[in-house]
Structure formats: structure tokens, C-alpha cells
């Protein structure tokens, strides 16, 4: 039987870590929103890096949220910084969300750009996404999926 003191000790250590990571993600999301509004490339890079490193569904949602609503005066670089951050996320739950996101946006350039930039982070963890694209999506996306597979070899 596990000692109650050991369980209490482990919980005391893990609770602050979990709380800290949630606070860090929320803070990075706020910083991302603020840095986009100010067209600040460096702060956007920093916020995206934190969210990308978190590699979870919540961080993914914070990254994709501004993509369709970037201010007209924002630099194209902000768009690509965010896409690049997304491309580094390879958590299986994130990939499922990414698959849904690409499917929802398959009729606009956002899905093409996302699939293009995913080629900068080739991993077999993306296979569920690639398989779905090859079965169901537009010709442009299928061509990018084939390019991805060729790089995976």
C-alpha cells in the first residue's frame, strides 16, 4: 500500500507545476494577442514559441484563433510565425485538431499554407492527417500531402 505521505508529497510537487504551465499558456496567449495588435514580430515569436512548446490542444487553439483575423496592417511575417509554431506541434490530440482545422479551411489558402509549412517538420506522427487529406481533400492539398510523404521516406 502506498504511503499517504508519499502521495501528499507528490501532489505538492505536481500541483504547482500544472498550475504554472496553465498560467504560462494563458499568459503566452495574451502576449500573442497583444503582440499581433502591435505588429511586434519579436514578441509574437516569443509567445508562439511558448505555445508551440506546450504542444497541447489549448495552445493549438490559441495559435489558430488569430489566423483568420490578423489585422490588415499586420505583417505577413506574423502569419508565417504562427504557422511555423503550429508545424512544430506533434501531440496526437493536436494532430486531430489540426486535421479538423485543415478540413474546415480546405477551400482557402490557410489550409494550403499550413500543409506547406508542415513540411518543415517531417514526422510520421502526421500520418493520420496525411491519410485523411489523400482520401478526402482537394487536389492542391493532395499534392502537398504527397510531397510530405516523399520527404518522410
PDB file of N, CA and C in Angstrom, residues 3 15 18 21 37 54-55 70 126 131 137:
ATOM      1  N   UNK A   3       2.118   4.791   0.776  1.00  0.00           N
ATOM      2  CA  UNK A   3       2.082   5.657   1.939  1.00  0.00           C
ATOM      3  C   UNK A   3       1.389   6.982   1.593  1.00  0.00           C
ATOM      4  N   UNK A  15       1.235  19.870  -8.288  1.00  0.00           N
ATOM      5  CA  UNK A  15       0.222  20.913  -8.377  1.00  0.00           C
ATOM      6  C   UNK A  15       0.794  22.239  -8.854  1.00  0.00           C
ATOM      7  N   UNK A  18       1.663  22.008 -12.648  1.00  0.00           N
ATOM      8  CA  UNK A  18       0.482  22.040 -13.524  1.00  0.00           C
ATOM      9  C   UNK A  18      -0.119  23.438 -13.569  1.00  0.00           C
ATOM     10  N   UNK A  21       2.140  25.734 -15.641  1.00  0.00           N
ATOM     11  CA  UNK A  21       2.069  25.554 -17.090  1.00  0.00           C
ATOM     12  C   UNK A  21       0.777  26.134 -17.658  1.00  0.00           C
ATOM     13  N   UNK A  37      -1.584  42.692 -32.242  1.00  0.00           N
ATOM     14  CA  UNK A  37      -2.226  44.012 -32.327  1.00  0.00           C
ATOM     15  C   UNK A  37      -1.189  45.124 -32.530  1.00  0.00           C
ATOM     16  N   UNK A  54       4.298  24.037 -25.629  1.00  0.00           N
ATOM     17  CA  UNK A  54       3.272  23.414 -24.775  1.00  0.00           C
ATOM     18  C   UNK A  54       2.686  22.195 -25.477  1.00  0.00           C
ATOM     19  N   UNK A  55       2.552  22.264 -26.789  1.00  0.00           N
ATOM     20  CA  UNK A  55       2.162  21.117 -27.607  1.00  0.00           C
ATOM     21  C   UNK A  55       0.889  20.433 -27.102  1.00  0.00           C
ATOM     22  N   UNK A  70      -6.155  38.211 -38.632  1.00  0.00           N
ATOM     23  CA  UNK A  70      -4.991  39.083 -38.491  1.00  0.00           C
ATOM     24  C   UNK A  70      -5.344  40.469 -39.005  1.00  0.00           C
ATOM     25  N   UNK A 126       2.335  12.625 -38.210  1.00  0.00           N
ATOM     26  CA  UNK A 126       1.361  13.344 -39.034  1.00  0.00           C
ATOM     27  C   UNK A 126       0.605  12.420 -39.995  1.00  0.00           C
ATOM     28  N   UNK A 131      -3.109  10.890 -44.362  1.00  0.00           N
ATOM     29  CA  UNK A 131      -4.042   9.887 -44.893  1.00  0.00           C
ATOM     30  C   UNK A 131      -5.416  10.499 -45.167  1.00  0.00           C
ATOM     31  N   UNK A 137      -9.490  15.297 -49.564  1.00  0.00           N
ATOM     32  CA  UNK A 137      -9.345  16.732 -49.803  1.00  0.00           C
ATOM     33  C   UNK A 137      -9.119  17.116 -51.259  1.00  0.00           C
TER      34      UNK A 137
END
